[in-house]
Amino acid sequence: MSIVSVRGLHKRFGDLEVLKGVDLDIEQGEVVVIIGPSGSGKSTLLRCLNFLEYPDEGEVWLRGRQVDPAADDLDKVREHIGMVFQHFNLFPHMNVLHNVTVAPVNVKGMERKDANAIARDLLDKVGLADKEKEFPSRLSGGQKQRVAIARALAMDPDIMMFDEATSALDPELVGEVLGVIQDLAEGGMTMVLVTHEMGFAREVADRVIMMDDGYIIEEAAPAELFEHPAEERTQRFLSQVF
Amino acid sequence: MPALIEIGTEYAAPFAEATLVTLRLTAVSLVLAVVIGLVIALFKLSRNRVLNLIANAYIGVIRGLPLIVQLMFLYFGIVQIVRLSSFWAGSLALAVHAGAYVAEIFRGSIQSIDHGQTEAARSLGMSKAKTYRLIVLPQAFRRAIPPLGNQFIIGLKDSSLVAYLGVQELFGAALSAQAENFQPFETYLVAGMYYLVLVLIFSVLVNRLERGLSKGKREAAPA
Ligand SMILES: Nc1ncnc2c1ncn2[C@@H]1O[C@H](COP(=O)(O)OP(=O)(O)OP(=O)(O)O)[C@@H](O)[C@H]1O
Ligand SMILES: [Mg+2]
Protein backbone atom coordinates (compact mmCIF):
# COMPACT_ATOMS: atom_id res chain seq x y z
CA MET A 1 0.00 0.00 0.00
CA SER A 2 1.34 3.39 -0.96
CA ILE A 3 1.71 6.06 1.68
CA VAL A 4 0.56 8.65 -0.84
CA SER A 5 -1.21 8.21 -4.16
CA VAL A 6 -2.28 10.99 -6.43
CA ARG A 7 -4.49 10.57 -9.49
CA GLY A 8 -5.27 13.18 -12.12
CA LEU A 9 -4.47 16.13 -9.90
CA HIS A 10 -5.33 19.56 -11.26
CA LYS A 11 -4.84 22.89 -9.56
CA ARG A 12 -5.68 26.32 -10.89
CA PHE A 13 -5.05 29.78 -9.50
CA GLY A 14 -7.60 31.85 -11.35
CA ASP A 15 -6.83 31.42 -15.04
CA LEU A 16 -3.43 29.91 -14.42
CA GLU A 17 -3.40 26.12 -14.40
CA VAL A 18 -0.44 25.10 -12.28
CA LEU A 19 -0.99 21.34 -12.08
CA LYS A 20 -2.37 19.82 -15.24
CA GLY A 21 -2.98 16.22 -14.29
CA VAL A 22 -0.43 14.69 -11.95
CA ASP A 23 -0.22 11.01 -11.01
CA LEU A 24 2.16 9.92 -8.31
CA ASP A 25 2.67 7.07 -5.86
CA ILE A 26 5.03 7.12 -2.92
CA GLU A 27 5.76 3.86 -1.16
CA GLN A 28 6.57 3.24 2.47
CA GLY A 29 10.21 4.13 3.16
CA GLU A 30 10.75 5.64 -0.25
CA VAL A 31 12.67 8.86 -0.79
CA VAL A 32 11.33 10.76 -3.77
CA VAL A 33 13.06 13.88 -5.06
CA ILE A 34 11.16 16.35 -7.22
CA ILE A 35 13.14 18.60 -9.53
CA GLY A 36 12.08 21.03 -12.20
CA PRO A 37 12.27 24.66 -13.23
CA SER A 38 10.81 27.50 -11.22
CA GLY A 39 7.05 27.75 -11.59
CA SER A 40 6.65 24.16 -12.75
CA GLY A 41 4.32 23.39 -9.83
CA LYS A 42 6.58 21.53 -7.37
CA SER A 43 5.53 23.47 -4.29
CA THR A 44 1.91 23.43 -5.34
CA LEU A 45 2.02 19.65 -5.66
CA LEU A 46 3.38 19.27 -2.12
CA ARG A 47 0.84 21.73 -0.79
CA CYS A 48 -1.98 19.78 -2.41
CA LEU A 49 -0.82 16.62 -0.64
CA ASN A 50 -1.51 18.11 2.80
CA PHE A 51 -4.33 20.35 1.58
CA LEU A 52 -2.67 23.65 2.29
CA GLU A 53 -4.04 24.09 -1.22
CA TYR A 54 -7.22 22.37 -2.34
CA PRO A 55 -6.91 20.50 -5.61
CA ASP A 56 -9.52 21.45 -8.21
CA GLU A 57 -9.71 17.96 -9.65
CA GLY A 58 -8.25 14.57 -8.98
CA GLU A 59 -7.79 12.22 -6.07
CA VAL A 60 -5.40 12.15 -3.17
CA TRP A 61 -5.09 8.86 -1.30
CA LEU A 62 -3.24 8.57 1.97
CA ARG A 63 -2.44 5.09 3.32
CA GLY A 64 -5.06 3.58 1.05
CA ARG A 65 -7.86 5.99 1.99
CA GLN A 66 -9.10 8.62 -0.39
CA VAL A 67 -9.21 12.06 1.20
CA ASP A 68 -12.40 13.98 0.69
CA PRO A 69 -11.59 17.61 1.48
CA ALA A 70 -15.29 18.42 1.87
CA ALA A 71 -16.06 15.69 4.39
CA ASP A 72 -12.80 14.71 6.09
CA ASP A 73 -11.18 16.46 8.99
CA LEU A 74 -8.17 17.91 7.20
CA ASP A 75 -6.52 18.84 10.49
CA LYS A 76 -6.33 15.12 11.22
CA VAL A 77 -4.94 14.48 7.74
CA ARG A 78 -2.22 17.10 8.21
CA GLU A 79 -1.17 15.64 11.54
CA HIS A 80 0.28 12.71 9.66
CA ILE A 81 2.17 14.69 7.06
CA GLY A 82 5.22 16.59 8.22
CA MET A 83 6.23 19.66 6.24
CA VAL A 84 9.46 21.62 6.24
CA PHE A 85 9.49 25.02 4.58
CA GLN A 86 12.13 27.00 2.76
CA HIS A 87 11.90 29.84 5.29
CA PHE A 88 11.66 27.58 8.37
CA ASN A 89 8.58 29.34 9.77
CA LEU A 90 9.55 28.67 13.36
CA PHE A 91 7.30 30.28 15.94
CA PRO A 92 9.35 33.30 17.07
CA HIS A 93 7.52 33.78 20.36
CA MET A 94 8.37 30.30 21.60
CA ASN A 95 11.69 28.81 22.55
CA VAL A 96 13.09 25.82 20.70
CA LEU A 97 11.62 23.21 23.01
CA HIS A 98 8.22 24.86 22.93
CA ASN A 99 8.33 25.05 19.13
CA VAL A 100 8.73 21.29 19.04
CA THR A 101 6.15 20.46 21.73
CA VAL A 102 3.36 22.87 20.87
CA ALA A 103 1.71 20.59 18.33
CA PRO A 104 2.01 17.28 20.22
CA VAL A 105 0.57 18.94 23.33
CA ASN A 106 -2.17 20.99 21.70
CA VAL A 107 -3.09 18.80 18.76
CA LYS A 108 -2.50 15.29 20.05
CA GLY A 109 -3.26 16.15 23.65
CA MET A 110 0.03 14.66 24.80
CA GLU A 111 1.16 15.23 28.39
CA ARG A 112 3.73 18.01 28.51
CA LYS A 113 6.38 15.87 30.11
CA ASP A 114 6.00 13.16 27.50
CA ALA A 115 6.14 15.77 24.76
CA ASN A 116 9.25 17.28 26.32
CA ALA A 117 10.92 13.89 26.42
CA ILE A 118 10.15 13.26 22.74
CA ALA A 119 11.26 16.77 21.81
CA ARG A 120 14.56 16.43 23.66
CA ASP A 121 15.21 13.14 21.96
CA LEU A 122 14.53 14.70 18.54
CA LEU A 123 16.61 17.80 19.28
CA ASP A 124 19.42 15.47 20.22
CA LYS A 125 19.00 13.67 16.90
CA VAL A 126 19.27 16.92 14.94
CA GLY A 127 22.26 17.99 17.02
CA LEU A 128 20.60 20.76 19.00
CA ALA A 129 20.25 19.22 22.45
CA ASP A 130 21.92 22.26 24.02
CA LYS A 131 19.62 24.82 22.34
CA GLU A 132 16.24 23.95 23.81
CA LYS A 133 15.95 27.22 25.76
CA GLU A 134 17.00 29.48 22.88
CA PHE A 135 14.57 31.58 20.92
CA PRO A 136 14.60 31.11 17.13
CA SER A 137 16.08 34.54 16.42
CA ARG A 138 19.24 33.49 18.25
CA LEU A 139 19.81 30.53 15.93
CA SER A 140 21.60 30.30 12.61
CA GLY A 141 19.58 29.36 9.53
CA GLY A 142 20.85 25.82 9.63
CA GLN A 143 19.91 25.47 13.28
CA LYS A 144 16.47 26.94 12.62
CA GLN A 145 15.85 24.44 9.87
CA ARG A 146 16.94 21.56 12.07
CA VAL A 147 14.49 22.73 14.75
CA ALA A 148 11.79 22.89 12.07
CA ILE A 149 12.57 19.29 11.13
CA ALA A 150 12.37 18.21 14.77
CA ARG A 151 9.08 20.09 15.11
CA ALA A 152 7.58 18.19 12.19
CA LEU A 153 8.96 14.86 13.39
CA ALA A 154 7.46 15.38 16.84
CA MET A 155 4.03 14.63 15.36
CA ASP A 156 5.35 11.22 14.30
CA PRO A 157 4.27 11.69 10.67
CA ASP A 158 3.84 8.97 8.05
CA ILE A 159 5.70 11.07 5.53
CA MET A 160 7.94 14.14 5.57
CA MET A 161 7.81 16.77 2.84
CA PHE A 162 10.67 19.21 2.32
CA ASP A 163 10.14 22.19 0.05
CA GLU A 164 13.57 23.57 -0.81
CA ALA A 165 14.62 23.16 2.79
CA THR A 166 18.15 24.42 2.12
CA SER A 167 17.53 27.13 -0.49
CA ALA A 168 17.45 29.97 2.04
CA LEU A 169 20.65 28.88 3.78
CA ASP A 170 24.17 30.21 3.48
CA PRO A 171 26.21 27.66 1.56
CA GLU A 172 28.26 26.62 4.58
CA LEU A 173 25.07 25.74 6.49
CA VAL A 174 23.50 23.55 3.83
CA GLY A 175 25.49 20.47 4.80
CA GLU A 176 24.24 20.23 8.38
CA VAL A 177 20.61 20.21 7.22
CA LEU A 178 21.22 17.74 4.41
CA GLY A 179 22.99 15.55 6.97
CA VAL A 180 19.84 15.40 9.09
CA ILE A 181 17.71 14.57 6.04
CA GLN A 182 20.16 11.86 5.08
CA ASP A 183 19.92 10.36 8.59
CA LEU A 184 16.15 10.31 8.26
CA ALA A 185 16.39 8.59 4.90
CA GLU A 186 18.67 5.96 6.36
CA GLY A 187 16.25 5.52 9.25
CA GLY A 188 13.58 4.51 6.75
CA MET A 189 11.45 7.69 6.81
CA THR A 190 9.20 8.13 3.80
CA MET A 191 10.07 11.48 2.24
CA VAL A 192 9.36 13.81 -0.67
CA LEU A 193 11.97 16.46 -1.27
CA VAL A 194 11.87 19.38 -3.61
CA THR A 195 15.47 20.45 -3.99
CA HIS A 196 17.99 22.04 -6.27
CA GLU A 197 20.83 20.11 -4.61
CA MET A 198 21.36 17.64 -7.44
CA GLY A 199 24.37 15.98 -5.87
CA PHE A 200 22.40 15.30 -2.73
CA ALA A 201 19.35 14.16 -4.71
CA ARG A 202 21.47 11.65 -6.45
CA GLU A 203 22.82 10.29 -3.21
CA VAL A 204 19.64 10.11 -1.18
CA ALA A 205 16.82 9.55 -3.70
CA ASP A 206 15.26 6.25 -4.57
CA ARG A 207 13.47 7.97 -7.41
CA VAL A 208 13.71 11.35 -9.07
CA ILE A 209 10.72 13.10 -10.61
CA MET A 210 11.10 15.83 -13.17
CA MET A 211 8.27 18.36 -13.35
CA ASP A 212 7.71 20.91 -16.03
CA ASP A 213 4.79 23.21 -16.68
CA GLY A 214 2.37 21.37 -14.42
CA TYR A 215 3.21 17.85 -15.54
CA ILE A 216 5.48 15.09 -14.33
CA ILE A 217 7.39 14.65 -17.56
CA GLU A 218 9.81 11.98 -16.46
CA GLU A 219 10.68 9.81 -13.48
CA ALA A 220 13.46 7.34 -12.90
CA ALA A 221 16.13 6.13 -10.51
CA PRO A 222 18.62 8.93 -9.91
CA ALA A 223 21.52 7.37 -11.82
CA GLU A 224 19.25 6.79 -14.78
CA LEU A 225 17.64 10.21 -14.78
CA PHE A 226 20.83 12.18 -14.24
CA GLU A 227 22.97 10.14 -16.67
CA HIS A 228 20.44 9.38 -19.38
CA PRO A 229 17.48 11.73 -19.21
CA ALA A 230 14.90 10.63 -21.75
CA GLU A 231 13.28 14.00 -22.25
CA GLU A 232 14.91 16.87 -23.99
CA ARG A 233 13.50 19.32 -21.42
CA THR A 234 15.09 17.31 -18.62
CA GLN A 235 18.43 17.43 -20.40
CA ARG A 236 18.14 21.16 -20.84
CA PHE A 237 17.15 21.67 -17.20
CA LEU A 238 19.99 19.50 -15.92
CA SER A 239 22.56 21.23 -18.11
CA GLN A 240 21.42 24.54 -16.59
CA VAL A 241 21.70 23.47 -12.97
CA PHE A 242 24.90 21.47 -13.18
CA MET B 1 0.07 82.99 39.25
CA PRO B 2 -1.14 83.40 42.84
CA ALA B 3 -4.68 82.72 41.58
CA LEU B 4 -3.44 79.48 40.04
CA ILE B 5 -1.85 78.31 43.24
CA GLU B 6 -4.92 79.32 45.18
CA ILE B 7 -7.21 77.36 42.90
CA GLY B 8 -4.79 74.45 42.82
CA THR B 9 -4.82 74.15 46.58
CA GLU B 10 -8.44 75.06 47.14
CA TYR B 11 -9.63 72.32 44.75
CA ALA B 12 -6.90 69.81 45.50
CA ALA B 13 -9.27 67.40 47.21
CA PRO B 14 -12.09 67.38 44.61
CA PHE B 15 -9.56 67.30 41.75
CA ALA B 16 -7.72 64.37 43.30
CA GLU B 17 -10.98 62.52 43.70
CA ALA B 18 -11.95 63.42 40.13
CA THR B 19 -8.56 62.20 38.88
CA LEU B 20 -9.34 58.79 40.34
CA VAL B 21 -12.68 58.82 38.53
CA THR B 22 -10.89 59.71 35.28
CA LEU B 23 -8.45 56.85 35.77
CA ARG B 24 -11.20 54.36 36.56
CA LEU B 25 -13.24 55.57 33.60
CA THR B 26 -10.23 55.22 31.31
CA ALA B 27 -9.26 51.82 32.63
CA VAL B 28 -12.75 50.34 32.45
CA SER B 29 -13.48 51.74 29.00
CA LEU B 30 -10.16 50.62 27.57
CA VAL B 31 -10.40 47.08 28.90
CA LEU B 32 -13.86 46.85 27.31
CA ALA B 33 -12.52 48.49 24.14
CA VAL B 34 -9.82 45.83 23.83
CA VAL B 35 -12.46 43.10 24.05
CA ILE B 36 -14.74 44.84 21.55
CA GLY B 37 -11.77 45.63 19.31
CA LEU B 38 -10.59 42.05 19.20
CA VAL B 39 -14.04 40.72 18.36
CA ILE B 40 -14.57 43.34 15.64
CA ALA B 41 -11.09 42.73 14.20
CA LEU B 42 -11.85 39.01 13.95
CA PHE B 43 -15.21 39.84 12.33
CA LYS B 44 -13.41 42.00 9.83
CA LEU B 45 -10.87 39.29 9.01
CA SER B 46 -13.50 36.57 8.85
CA ARG B 47 -14.56 35.06 5.55
CA ASN B 48 -18.16 35.48 6.59
CA ARG B 49 -19.70 38.37 4.64
CA VAL B 50 -22.24 39.19 7.32
CA LEU B 51 -19.55 39.51 9.97
CA ASN B 52 -17.49 41.68 7.59
CA LEU B 53 -20.49 43.89 7.06
CA ILE B 54 -21.11 44.28 10.79
CA ALA B 55 -17.46 45.17 11.41
CA ASN B 56 -17.30 47.63 8.53
CA ALA B 57 -20.55 49.32 9.49
CA TYR B 58 -19.46 49.63 13.09
CA ILE B 59 -16.04 51.04 12.27
CA GLY B 60 -17.47 53.31 9.58
CA VAL B 61 -20.11 54.84 11.82
CA ILE B 62 -17.79 55.32 14.79
CA ARG B 63 -15.10 56.94 12.68
CA GLY B 64 -17.62 59.09 10.85
CA LEU B 65 -19.24 60.79 13.84
CA PRO B 66 -17.93 63.27 16.39
CA LEU B 67 -17.25 61.61 19.72
CA ILE B 68 -19.56 63.94 21.64
CA VAL B 69 -22.45 63.00 19.34
CA GLN B 70 -21.74 59.31 19.88
CA LEU B 71 -21.53 59.76 23.62
CA MET B 72 -24.85 61.56 23.85
CA PHE B 73 -26.48 59.11 21.51
CA LEU B 74 -25.11 56.01 23.25
CA TYR B 75 -25.72 57.42 26.72
CA PHE B 76 -29.34 58.20 26.11
CA GLY B 77 -29.69 54.91 24.26
CA ILE B 78 -28.05 52.85 26.97
CA VAL B 79 -29.94 54.40 29.87
CA GLN B 80 -33.22 53.78 28.06
CA ILE B 81 -32.53 50.05 27.92
CA VAL B 82 -30.81 49.41 31.22
CA ARG B 83 -30.55 51.50 34.33
CA LEU B 84 -26.90 52.33 34.70
CA SER B 85 -25.02 54.94 36.63
CA SER B 86 -23.64 57.71 34.46
CA PHE B 87 -20.18 56.35 35.22
CA TRP B 88 -20.96 52.97 33.70
CA ALA B 89 -22.97 54.40 30.84
CA GLY B 90 -20.08 56.76 30.09
CA SER B 91 -17.53 53.93 30.29
CA LEU B 92 -19.56 51.81 27.92
CA ALA B 93 -19.97 54.67 25.47
CA LEU B 94 -16.25 55.42 25.52
CA ALA B 95 -15.52 51.72 25.06
CA VAL B 96 -17.79 51.47 22.04
CA HIS B 97 -15.98 54.45 20.56
CA ALA B 98 -12.40 53.34 21.27
CA GLY B 99 -13.30 49.76 20.28
CA ALA B 100 -13.47 50.77 16.63
CA TYR B 101 -9.94 52.16 16.70
CA VAL B 102 -8.63 49.22 18.70
CA ALA B 103 -10.23 46.91 16.12
CA GLU B 104 -8.25 48.57 13.35
CA ILE B 105 -5.06 48.28 15.39
CA PHE B 106 -5.63 44.55 15.97
CA ARG B 107 -6.60 43.96 12.37
CA GLY B 108 -3.36 45.56 11.22
CA SER B 109 -1.20 43.67 13.66
CA ILE B 110 -2.87 40.34 12.88
CA GLN B 111 -2.44 40.90 9.16
CA SER B 112 1.20 41.80 9.68
CA ILE B 113 2.00 38.30 10.93
CA ASP B 114 3.74 36.34 8.19
CA HIS B 115 1.43 33.86 6.49
CA GLY B 116 4.16 31.24 6.85
CA GLN B 117 3.31 31.12 10.56
CA THR B 118 -0.23 30.02 9.78
CA GLU B 119 0.95 27.52 7.20
CA ALA B 120 3.43 25.96 9.60
CA ALA B 121 0.79 25.69 12.30
CA ARG B 122 -1.82 24.19 9.95
CA SER B 123 0.74 21.76 8.55
CA LEU B 124 1.23 20.45 12.09
CA GLY B 125 -2.48 19.67 12.31
CA MET B 126 -3.60 22.71 14.27
CA SER B 127 -7.15 23.86 13.63
CA LYS B 128 -7.81 27.42 12.54
CA ALA B 129 -8.83 28.32 16.09
CA LYS B 130 -5.71 26.81 17.67
CA THR B 131 -3.54 28.49 15.05
CA TYR B 132 -5.05 31.83 16.03
CA ARG B 133 -4.88 31.25 19.76
CA LEU B 134 -1.41 29.76 19.97
CA ILE B 135 0.47 31.25 17.04
CA VAL B 136 -1.06 34.34 15.43
CA LEU B 137 -2.65 36.27 18.30
CA PRO B 138 0.26 36.12 20.76
CA GLN B 139 2.52 37.62 18.11
CA ALA B 140 -0.10 40.12 16.98
CA PHE B 141 -0.67 41.35 20.55
CA ARG B 142 3.00 42.18 20.94
CA ARG B 143 2.99 44.17 17.76
CA ALA B 144 -0.18 45.98 18.78
CA ILE B 145 1.28 47.40 21.99
CA PRO B 146 2.84 50.61 20.61
CA PRO B 147 -0.28 51.73 18.71
CA LEU B 148 -2.49 50.57 21.58
CA GLY B 149 -0.49 52.74 23.98
CA ASN B 150 -1.14 55.67 21.71
CA GLN B 151 -4.84 54.84 21.57
CA PHE B 152 -4.95 54.60 25.36
CA ILE B 153 -3.59 58.12 25.68
CA ILE B 154 -6.28 59.34 23.31
CA GLY B 155 -8.82 57.40 25.39
CA LEU B 156 -7.64 59.09 28.57
CA LYS B 157 -8.17 62.52 27.04
CA ASP B 158 -11.46 61.55 25.41
CA SER B 159 -12.82 60.52 28.80
CA SER B 160 -13.13 64.25 29.62
CA LEU B 161 -16.21 64.43 27.40
CA VAL B 162 -18.31 62.28 29.69
CA ALA B 163 -18.41 65.27 32.03
CA TYR B 164 -21.37 66.24 29.85
CA LEU B 165 -23.12 63.08 30.97
CA GLY B 166 -22.77 64.31 34.54
CA VAL B 167 -19.78 62.23 35.57
CA GLN B 168 -17.62 64.05 38.08
CA GLU B 169 -14.32 63.17 36.52
CA LEU B 170 -11.50 65.67 36.12
CA PHE B 171 -13.07 67.88 33.51
CA GLY B 172 -16.42 67.63 35.25
CA ALA B 173 -14.80 68.79 38.46
CA ALA B 174 -13.30 71.74 36.58
CA LEU B 175 -16.71 72.61 35.13
CA SER B 176 -18.25 72.71 38.59
CA ALA B 177 -15.32 74.57 40.10
CA GLN B 178 -15.30 77.40 37.60
CA ALA B 179 -19.05 77.83 37.96
CA GLU B 180 -18.41 78.41 41.62
CA ASN B 181 -15.30 80.63 41.53
CA PHE B 182 -15.88 82.54 38.28
CA GLN B 183 -12.22 81.99 37.29
CA PRO B 184 -12.61 79.67 34.28
CA PHE B 185 -9.20 80.41 32.77
CA GLU B 186 -7.22 79.49 35.89
CA THR B 187 -9.46 76.56 36.73
CA TYR B 188 -9.19 74.94 33.31
CA LEU B 189 -5.47 75.58 33.34
CA VAL B 190 -5.15 73.62 36.57
CA ALA B 191 -7.30 70.81 35.19
CA GLY B 192 -5.17 70.84 32.03
CA MET B 193 -2.05 70.34 34.10
CA TYR B 194 -3.61 67.33 35.78
CA TYR B 195 -4.28 65.80 32.36
CA LEU B 196 -0.81 66.61 31.17
CA VAL B 197 0.77 64.89 34.16
CA LEU B 198 -1.45 61.83 33.68
CA VAL B 199 -0.56 61.62 30.00
CA LEU B 200 3.14 62.00 30.75
CA ILE B 201 3.09 59.24 33.35
CA PHE B 202 1.19 57.05 30.95
CA SER B 203 3.62 57.76 28.08
CA VAL B 204 6.55 56.80 30.25
CA LEU B 205 4.86 53.53 31.19
CA VAL B 206 4.08 52.72 27.55
CA ASN B 207 7.63 53.53 26.52
CA ARG B 208 9.01 51.28 29.23
CA LEU B 209 6.77 48.46 28.09
CA GLU B 210 7.81 48.98 24.49
CA ARG B 211 11.47 48.97 25.36
CA GLY B 212 11.01 45.86 27.45
CA LEU B 213 9.26 44.23 24.52
CA SER B 214 11.78 45.28 21.93
CA LYS B 215 14.38 43.60 24.11
CA GLY B 216 12.17 40.53 23.97
CA LYS B 217 11.75 41.16 20.29
CA ARG B 218 15.35 40.40 19.59
CA GLU B 219 14.29 37.04 20.87
CA ALA B 220 11.09 37.08 18.93
CA ALA B 221 12.14 38.51 15.58
CA PRO B 222 10.67 36.72 12.55
CA ALA B 223 12.20 33.28 12.40
N1 LIG C 1 -1.38 31.13 -4.12
C1 LIG C 1 -1.10 31.34 -5.42
N2 LIG C 1 -1.83 32.22 -6.12
C2 LIG C 1 -1.57 32.45 -7.44
N3 LIG C 1 -0.60 31.85 -8.12
C3 LIG C 1 0.18 30.97 -7.47
C4 LIG C 1 -0.04 30.68 -6.09
N4 LIG C 1 0.90 29.77 -5.71
C5 LIG C 1 1.63 29.51 -6.80
N5 LIG C 1 1.21 30.22 -7.85
C6 LIG C 1 1.77 30.17 -9.21
O1 LIG C 1 1.77 28.83 -9.59
C7 LIG C 1 2.93 28.53 -10.37
C8 LIG C 1 3.63 27.34 -9.78
O2 LIG C 1 4.09 27.70 -8.50
P1 LIG C 1 4.91 26.71 -7.59
O3 LIG C 1 5.26 27.49 -6.38
O4 LIG C 1 4.19 25.45 -7.40
O5 LIG C 1 6.22 26.47 -8.46
P2 LIG C 1 7.58 25.77 -8.05
O6 LIG C 1 7.80 24.69 -9.02
O7 LIG C 1 7.56 25.42 -6.61
O8 LIG C 1 8.62 26.93 -8.33
P3 LIG C 1 9.90 27.39 -7.50
O9 LIG C 1 11.03 26.48 -7.92
O10 LIG C 1 10.14 28.80 -7.95
O11 LIG C 1 9.58 27.27 -6.05
C9 LIG C 1 3.76 29.80 -10.38
O12 LIG C 1 3.52 30.44 -11.61
C10 LIG C 1 3.21 30.60 -9.25
O13 LIG C 1 3.31 31.97 -9.52
MG1 LIG D 1 8.52 26.14 -4.91
mmCIF file with all atom_site columns, N, CA and C and ligand atoms in Angstrom, chain A residues 42-44 86 163-164 194, ligand 2:
data_model
loop_
_atom_site.group_PDB
_atom_site.id
_atom_site.type_symbol
_atom_site.label_atom_id
_atom_site.label_alt_id
_atom_site.label_comp_id
_atom_site.label_asym_id
_atom_site.label_entity_id
_atom_site.label_seq_id
_atom_site.pdbx_PDB_ins_code
_atom_site.Cartn_x
_atom_site.Cartn_y
_atom_site.Cartn_z
_atom_site.occupancy
_atom_site.B_iso_or_equiv
_atom_site.pdbx_formal_charge
_atom_site.auth_seq_id
_atom_site.auth_comp_id
_atom_site.auth_asym_id
_atom_site.auth_atom_id
_atom_site.pdbx_PDB_model_num
ATOM   1  N  N  . LYS A 1 42  ? 6.056  22.443 -8.404 1.00 0.00 ? 42  LYS A N  1
ATOM   2  C  CA . LYS A 1 42  ? 6.580  21.532 -7.374 1.00 0.00 ? 42  LYS A CA 1
ATOM   3  C  C  . LYS A 1 42  ? 5.992  21.840 -5.998 1.00 0.00 ? 42  LYS A C  1
ATOM   4  N  N  . SER A 1 43  ? 6.067  23.105 -5.618 1.00 0.00 ? 43  SER A N  1
ATOM   5  C  CA . SER A 1 43  ? 5.530  23.470 -4.294 1.00 0.00 ? 43  SER A CA 1
ATOM   6  C  C  . SER A 1 43  ? 4.032  23.232 -4.243 1.00 0.00 ? 43  SER A C  1
ATOM   7  N  N  . THR A 1 44  ? 3.362  23.589 -5.306 1.00 0.00 ? 44  THR A N  1
ATOM   8  C  CA . THR A 1 44  ? 1.908  23.427 -5.338 1.00 0.00 ? 44  THR A CA 1
ATOM   9  C  C  . THR A 1 44  ? 1.532  21.953 -5.178 1.00 0.00 ? 44  THR A C  1
ATOM   10 N  N  . GLN A 1 86  ? 10.896 26.307 3.149  1.00 0.00 ? 86  GLN A N  1
ATOM   11 C  CA . GLN A 1 86  ? 12.130 26.996 2.763  1.00 0.00 ? 86  GLN A CA 1
ATOM   12 C  C  . GLN A 1 86  ? 12.550 28.025 3.821  1.00 0.00 ? 86  GLN A C  1
ATOM   13 N  N  . ASP A 1 163 ? 10.203 21.320 1.222  1.00 0.00 ? 163 ASP A N  1
ATOM   14 C  CA . ASP A 1 163 ? 10.135 22.192 0.053  1.00 0.00 ? 163 ASP A CA 1
ATOM   15 C  C  . ASP A 1 163 ? 11.341 23.132 0.043  1.00 0.00 ? 163 ASP A C  1
ATOM   16 N  N  . GLU A 1 164 ? 12.337 22.770 -0.714 1.00 0.00 ? 164 GLU A N  1
ATOM   17 C  CA . GLU A 1 164 ? 13.574 23.566 -0.809 1.00 0.00 ? 164 GLU A CA 1
ATOM   18 C  C  . GLU A 1 164 ? 14.087 23.952 0.572  1.00 0.00 ? 164 GLU A C  1
ATOM   19 N  N  . VAL A 1 194 ? 11.632 18.498 -2.471 1.00 0.00 ? 194 VAL A N  1
ATOM   20 C  CA . VAL A 1 194 ? 11.872 19.383 -3.609 1.00 0.00 ? 194 VAL A CA 1
ATOM   21 C  C  . VAL A 1 194 ? 13.215 20.032 -3.332 1.00 0.00 ? 194 VAL A C  1
HETATM 22 MG MG . MG  C 2 .   ? 8.524  26.135 -4.909 1.00 0.00 ? 2   MG  C MG 1
#
